[in-house]
Each structure stands twice: as structure tokens, then as C-alpha cells.
């Protein structure tokens, strides 16, 4: 069930962005993801909305303004997404280059992520 909701190349990134940055317009999400195809982004946003983790709000303005945000149900994914993010940073081992402008890979940031992973692992009793 969990992977059906968050599985996909872009879904975890969409969810992480909305959780930490708040409600965003489609164009802001597209800009954040940089290389995501528009069609795929649209499909994944629709799936997340259908699963009840993302809300789509249409404002009756000219032009129409569409905003995406996390639902209360979607916010329950925060601990899982934080563990996934922390694990990724801690286990990169120099194999991957962090190129996204929102990714900070300084030694202080890595230490903070390692501590967060340890705290979350203890909380979730991950072995």
C-alpha cells in the first residue's frame, strides 16, 4: 500500500517539497523538479490527489490559479519521507553528485542528517 502511494520517480520529491515548502503552484513544482516531464508530473499529482495525500485547490481567478498542498493524511508521511531523505544523504558515499540547488551536502548538513536518521531510526525501531 505504501509504495502504491509514494512509489514513482517523482512522487517522493513532490511530497518532500510540499511538506517542507508548503502549498505550491504547478509551475513551482515543475521548476523544483527541473527535469520532470510535464505529462508525468501531471499524472503523479493526480495520483497523489486520488490517494488523498495531496489537495488540489482551484481559485476562480483569471487566469485560473491551481495550488497543490499536503492534506492532513499526507502529512502523516513526513517521518517516512524524512527517513528516506536522511538515509539517501548518509549512504551516498560519494557515488552521487548532489546537483539540485535545494540539496545541501556540507559536512554540517551531513552530520545533521546522520543524527536525524539515528533519531528517526530509534523512533521507528529500524534495524
Backbone as numpy.savetxt, mean C-alpha at the origin, in Angstrom:
# Nx Ny Nz CAx CAy CAz Cx Cy Cz
-8.12 -16.38 1.39 -8.94 -15.19 1.39 -8.08 -13.93 1.39
-7.06 -13.89 2.25 -6.22 -12.70 2.35 -5.55 -12.39 1.02
-4.97 -13.41 0.39 -4.28 -13.17 -0.87 -5.23 -12.80 -1.99
-6.48 -13.24 -1.91 -7.47 -12.82 -2.91 -7.71 -11.32 -2.80
-7.65 -10.79 -1.60 -7.91 -9.36 -1.39 -6.67 -8.53 -1.71
-5.50 -8.92 -1.19 -4.32 -8.07 -1.36 -3.35 -8.57 -2.42
-3.64 -9.74 -3.02 -2.75 -10.29 -4.02 -2.81 -9.51 -5.32
-1.69 -9.40 -5.97 -1.59 -8.66 -7.22 -0.38 -7.76 -7.15
0.15 -7.43 -8.30 1.38 -6.64 -8.34 1.23 -5.27 -7.68
0.08 -4.63 -7.85 -0.08 -3.25 -7.40 -0.93 -3.09 -6.15
-1.74 -4.08 -5.80 -2.65 -3.92 -4.66 -1.95 -3.57 -3.34
-0.89 -4.29 -2.95 -0.24 -3.92 -1.69 0.29 -2.48 -1.71
0.80 -2.04 -2.85 1.32 -0.68 -2.95 0.19 0.35 -2.88
-0.92 0.06 -3.53 -2.09 0.95 -3.47 -2.55 1.07 -2.03
-2.70 -0.07 -1.37 -3.19 -0.08 0.01 -2.22 0.64 0.95
-0.94 0.38 0.80 0.07 1.03 1.64 0.01 2.55 1.45
-0.10 2.98 0.22 -0.16 4.41 -0.10 -1.38 5.06 0.54
-2.54 4.46 0.37 -3.77 5.02 0.93 -3.77 4.99 2.45
-3.21 3.94 3.03 -3.14 3.85 4.49 -2.27 4.95 5.09
-1.14 5.22 4.45 -0.18 6.15 5.03 -0.29 7.58 4.52
-0.94 7.76 3.39 -1.04 9.11 2.81 -2.47 9.65 2.81
-3.44 8.81 3.15 -4.83 9.27 3.20 -5.50 9.23 1.83
-6.72 9.76 1.75 -7.49 9.73 0.50 -6.72 10.37 -0.66
-6.81 9.73 -1.82 -6.09 10.22 -3.01 -6.95 10.07 -4.24
-6.70 10.96 -5.19 -7.35 10.87 -6.49 -6.62 9.84 -7.34
-7.31 9.37 -8.37 -6.75 8.37 -9.28 -5.40 8.82 -9.81
-5.31 10.07 -10.26 -4.06 10.57 -10.85 -2.92 10.57 -9.84
-3.22 10.80 -8.57 -2.17 10.78 -7.54 -1.67 9.35 -7.30
-2.59 8.40 -7.33 -2.20 6.99 -7.16 -1.36 6.55 -8.36
-1.78 6.93 -9.55 -1.05 6.58 -10.76 0.36 7.18 -10.74
0.48 8.41 -10.31 1.78 9.07 -10.22 2.67 8.36 -9.19
2.09 7.94 -8.08 2.84 7.24 -7.03 3.39 5.91 -7.55
2.57 5.20 -8.31 2.98 3.88 -8.80 3.88 3.95 -10.02
3.99 5.09 -10.63 4.88 5.37 -11.76 4.67 4.48 -12.98
4.97 3.19 -12.87 4.93 2.34 -14.06 3.69 1.44 -14.15
2.71 1.67 -13.30 1.50 0.83 -13.36 0.68 1.19 -14.59
0.27 0.19 -15.37 -0.61 0.47 -16.51 -1.97 0.98 -16.00
-2.52 1.97 -16.69 -3.80 2.56 -16.27 -4.90 1.52 -16.15
-4.98 0.63 -17.14 -6.03 -0.40 -17.13 -5.91 -1.30 -15.90
-4.69 -1.71 -15.59 -4.46 -2.58 -14.44 -4.78 -1.86 -13.15
-4.37 -0.60 -13.04 -4.67 0.18 -11.84 -6.18 0.29 -11.64
-6.90 0.59 -12.71 -8.36 0.70 -12.63 -8.97 -0.61 -12.18
-8.53 -1.72 -12.76 -9.06 -3.04 -12.39 -8.79 -3.35 -10.92
-7.57 -3.07 -10.47 -7.23 -3.41 -9.09 -7.96 -2.51 -8.10
-8.16 -1.25 -8.44 -8.96 -0.37 -7.57 -10.40 -0.86 -7.48
-10.95 -1.29 -8.60 -12.32 -1.83 -8.60 -12.42 -3.09 -7.75
-11.42 -3.96 -7.84 -11.42 -5.18 -7.03 -11.32 -4.85 -5.55
-10.47 -3.90 -5.20 -10.33 -3.50 -3.80 -11.62 -2.88 -3.28
-12.29 -2.13 -4.14 -13.59 -1.55 -3.77 -14.62 -2.66 -3.58
-14.66 -3.62 -4.50 -15.61 -4.74 -4.40 -15.36 -5.57 -3.14
-14.10 -5.66 -2.72 -13.76 -6.42 -1.51 -14.00 -5.63 -0.23
-14.40 -4.37 -0.38 -14.75 -3.56 0.79 -13.59 -2.97 1.56
-12.40 -2.94 0.95 -11.25 -2.38 1.67 -10.90 -0.96 1.20
-11.41 -0.58 0.04 -11.21 0.77 -0.49 -12.57 1.34 -0.85
-12.75 2.61 -0.52 -13.99 3.31 -0.86 -13.72 4.26 -2.02
-14.67 4.36 -2.91 -14.58 5.27 -4.06 -15.66 6.32 -3.89
-15.25 7.57 -3.79 -16.20 8.67 -3.60 -16.18 9.58 -4.82
-17.35 9.78 -5.40 -17.47 10.64 -6.58 -18.11 11.95 -6.13
-17.41 13.05 -6.36 -17.95 14.38 -6.03 -18.60 14.96 -7.27
-19.83 15.45 -7.13 -20.56 15.98 -8.30 -20.08 17.38 -8.69
-18.83 17.47 -9.07 -18.27 18.74 -9.51 -17.99 18.65 -11.00
-17.61 19.77 -11.57 -17.21 19.77 -12.98 -15.76 20.22 -13.03
-14.85 19.38 -13.45 -15.04 17.98 -13.81 -15.30 17.13 -12.56
-15.81 15.93 -12.78 -16.10 15.02 -11.68 -14.79 14.68 -10.96
-14.86 14.68 -9.65 -13.68 14.37 -8.83 -13.92 13.03 -8.14
-13.03 12.07 -8.38 -13.13 10.75 -7.77 -11.97 10.59 -6.79
-12.31 10.22 -5.57 -11.31 10.04 -4.52 -11.39 8.62 -3.97
-10.24 8.03 -3.74 -10.16 6.69 -3.16 -9.60 6.81 -1.75
-10.17 6.02 -0.84 -9.70 6.02 0.55 -9.88 4.63 1.14
-9.23 4.41 2.26 -9.38 3.14 2.96 -10.69 3.13 3.73
-11.35 2.00 3.75 -12.53 1.83 4.59 -12.03 1.40 5.98
-12.93 1.39 6.95 -12.56 0.90 8.28 -12.10 -0.56 8.19
-12.79 -1.33 7.36 -12.40 -2.74 7.15 -11.00 -2.82 6.53
-10.72 -1.94 5.57 -9.41 -1.93 4.92 -8.29 -1.54 5.87
-8.60 -0.67 6.82 -7.58 -0.24 7.78 -7.11 -1.38 8.67
-7.90 -2.44 8.77 -7.46 -3.60 9.56 -6.30 -4.33 8.89
-6.02 -4.01 7.63 -4.88 -4.60 6.92 -3.55 -3.93 7.29
-3.59 -2.81 8.01 -2.38 -2.04 8.31 -1.27 -2.89 8.94
-1.53 -3.68 9.99 -0.43 -4.46 10.57 0.20 -5.44 9.57
-0.62 -6.07 8.76 -0.12 -7.01 7.76 0.75 -6.30 6.73
0.28 -5.17 6.23 1.04 -4.42 5.22 2.33 -3.86 5.81
2.29 -3.43 7.08 3.50 -2.93 7.73 4.54 -4.04 7.88
4.10 -5.23 8.23 5.03 -6.37 8.35 5.63 -6.69 6.98
4.79 -6.70 5.94 5.29 -6.99 4.60 6.33 -5.96 4.17
6.05 -4.69 4.43 6.97 -3.62 4.06 8.28 -3.74 4.83
8.18 -3.93 6.13 9.38 -4.04 6.96 10.21 -5.26 6.56
9.54 -6.39 6.31 10.26 -7.59 5.91 11.01 -7.34 4.60
10.37 -6.68 3.66 11.01 -6.40 2.38 12.27 -5.58 2.53
12.20 -4.53 3.35 13.38 -3.68 3.54 14.48 -4.41 4.28
14.13 -5.16 5.30 15.13 -5.85 6.11 15.82 -6.95 5.30
15.12 -7.57 4.39 15.66 -8.72 3.66 16.13 -8.41 2.24
16.26 -7.15 1.89 16.73 -6.81 0.54 18.17 -7.23 0.32
19.01 -7.13 1.35 20.41 -7.56 1.29 21.17 -7.00 0.08
20.84 -5.82 -0.34 21.55 -5.22 -1.46 21.21 -5.81 -2.81
20.26 -6.73 -2.86 19.90 -7.36 -4.13 19.05 -6.45 -4.99
18.37 -5.52 -4.36 17.46 -4.65 -5.08 17.81 -3.20 -4.80
17.66 -2.39 -5.80 17.90 -0.97 -5.63 16.56 -0.29 -5.39
16.51 0.51 -4.34 15.29 1.25 -4.03 15.32 2.53 -4.85
14.39 2.64 -5.79 14.41 3.79 -6.68 13.20 4.69 -6.53
12.18 4.24 -5.82 10.98 5.06 -5.69 11.25 6.21 -4.73
10.82 7.43 -5.07 11.13 8.59 -4.24 10.57 8.50 -2.82
9.55 7.69 -2.60 8.99 7.58 -1.25 9.68 6.52 -0.41
10.62 5.79 -1.01 11.34 4.75 -0.28 12.62 5.34 0.30
12.74 5.25 1.58 13.94 5.74 2.24 14.74 4.54 2.70
15.98 4.44 2.25 16.78 3.28 2.62 18.06 3.66 3.36
18.00 4.72 4.15 19.16 5.12 4.94 19.37 4.11 6.07
20.58 4.07 6.65 20.82 3.15 7.77 19.84 3.37 8.93
19.51 4.62 9.22 18.56 4.91 10.30 17.18 4.37 9.96
16.78 4.53 8.71 15.48 4.02 8.28 15.45 2.50 8.33
16.53 1.86 7.91 16.60 0.40 7.95 16.53 -0.10 9.40
17.24 0.55 10.31 17.20 0.15 11.72 15.79 0.30 12.28
15.13 1.38 11.90 13.75 1.60 12.35 12.84 0.50 11.82
13.02 0.13 10.56 12.19 -0.93 9.96 12.49 -2.28 10.61
13.76 -2.54 10.94 14.11 -3.79 11.62 13.43 -3.85 12.99
13.42 -2.73 13.69 12.77 -2.70 15.00 11.27 -2.88 14.85
10.68 -2.24 13.85 9.24 -2.38 13.61 8.90 -3.83 13.28
9.73 -4.47 12.45 9.49 -5.87 12.11 9.58 -6.75 13.36
10.57 -6.50 14.20 10.71 -7.28 15.44 9.49 -7.08 16.33
9.05 -5.84 16.47 7.87 -5.55 17.30 6.62 -6.20 16.74
6.43 -6.07 15.43 5.24 -6.65 14.81 5.30 -8.17 14.83
6.48 -8.73 14.63 6.63 -10.18 14.67 6.27 -10.71 16.05
6.73 -10.02 17.09 6.39 -10.43 18.45 4.89 -10.30 18.68
4.32 -9.23 18.19 2.88 -9.00 18.36 2.07 -10.08 17.66
2.49 -10.43 16.45 1.76 -11.43 15.67 2.25 -12.85 15.92
3.28 -12.99 16.75 3.89 -14.28 17.07 4.35 -15.00 15.81
5.06 -14.28 14.95 5.61 -14.85 13.73 6.94 -15.50 14.07
7.13 -16.72 13.61 8.40 -17.42 13.88 9.25 -17.48 12.65
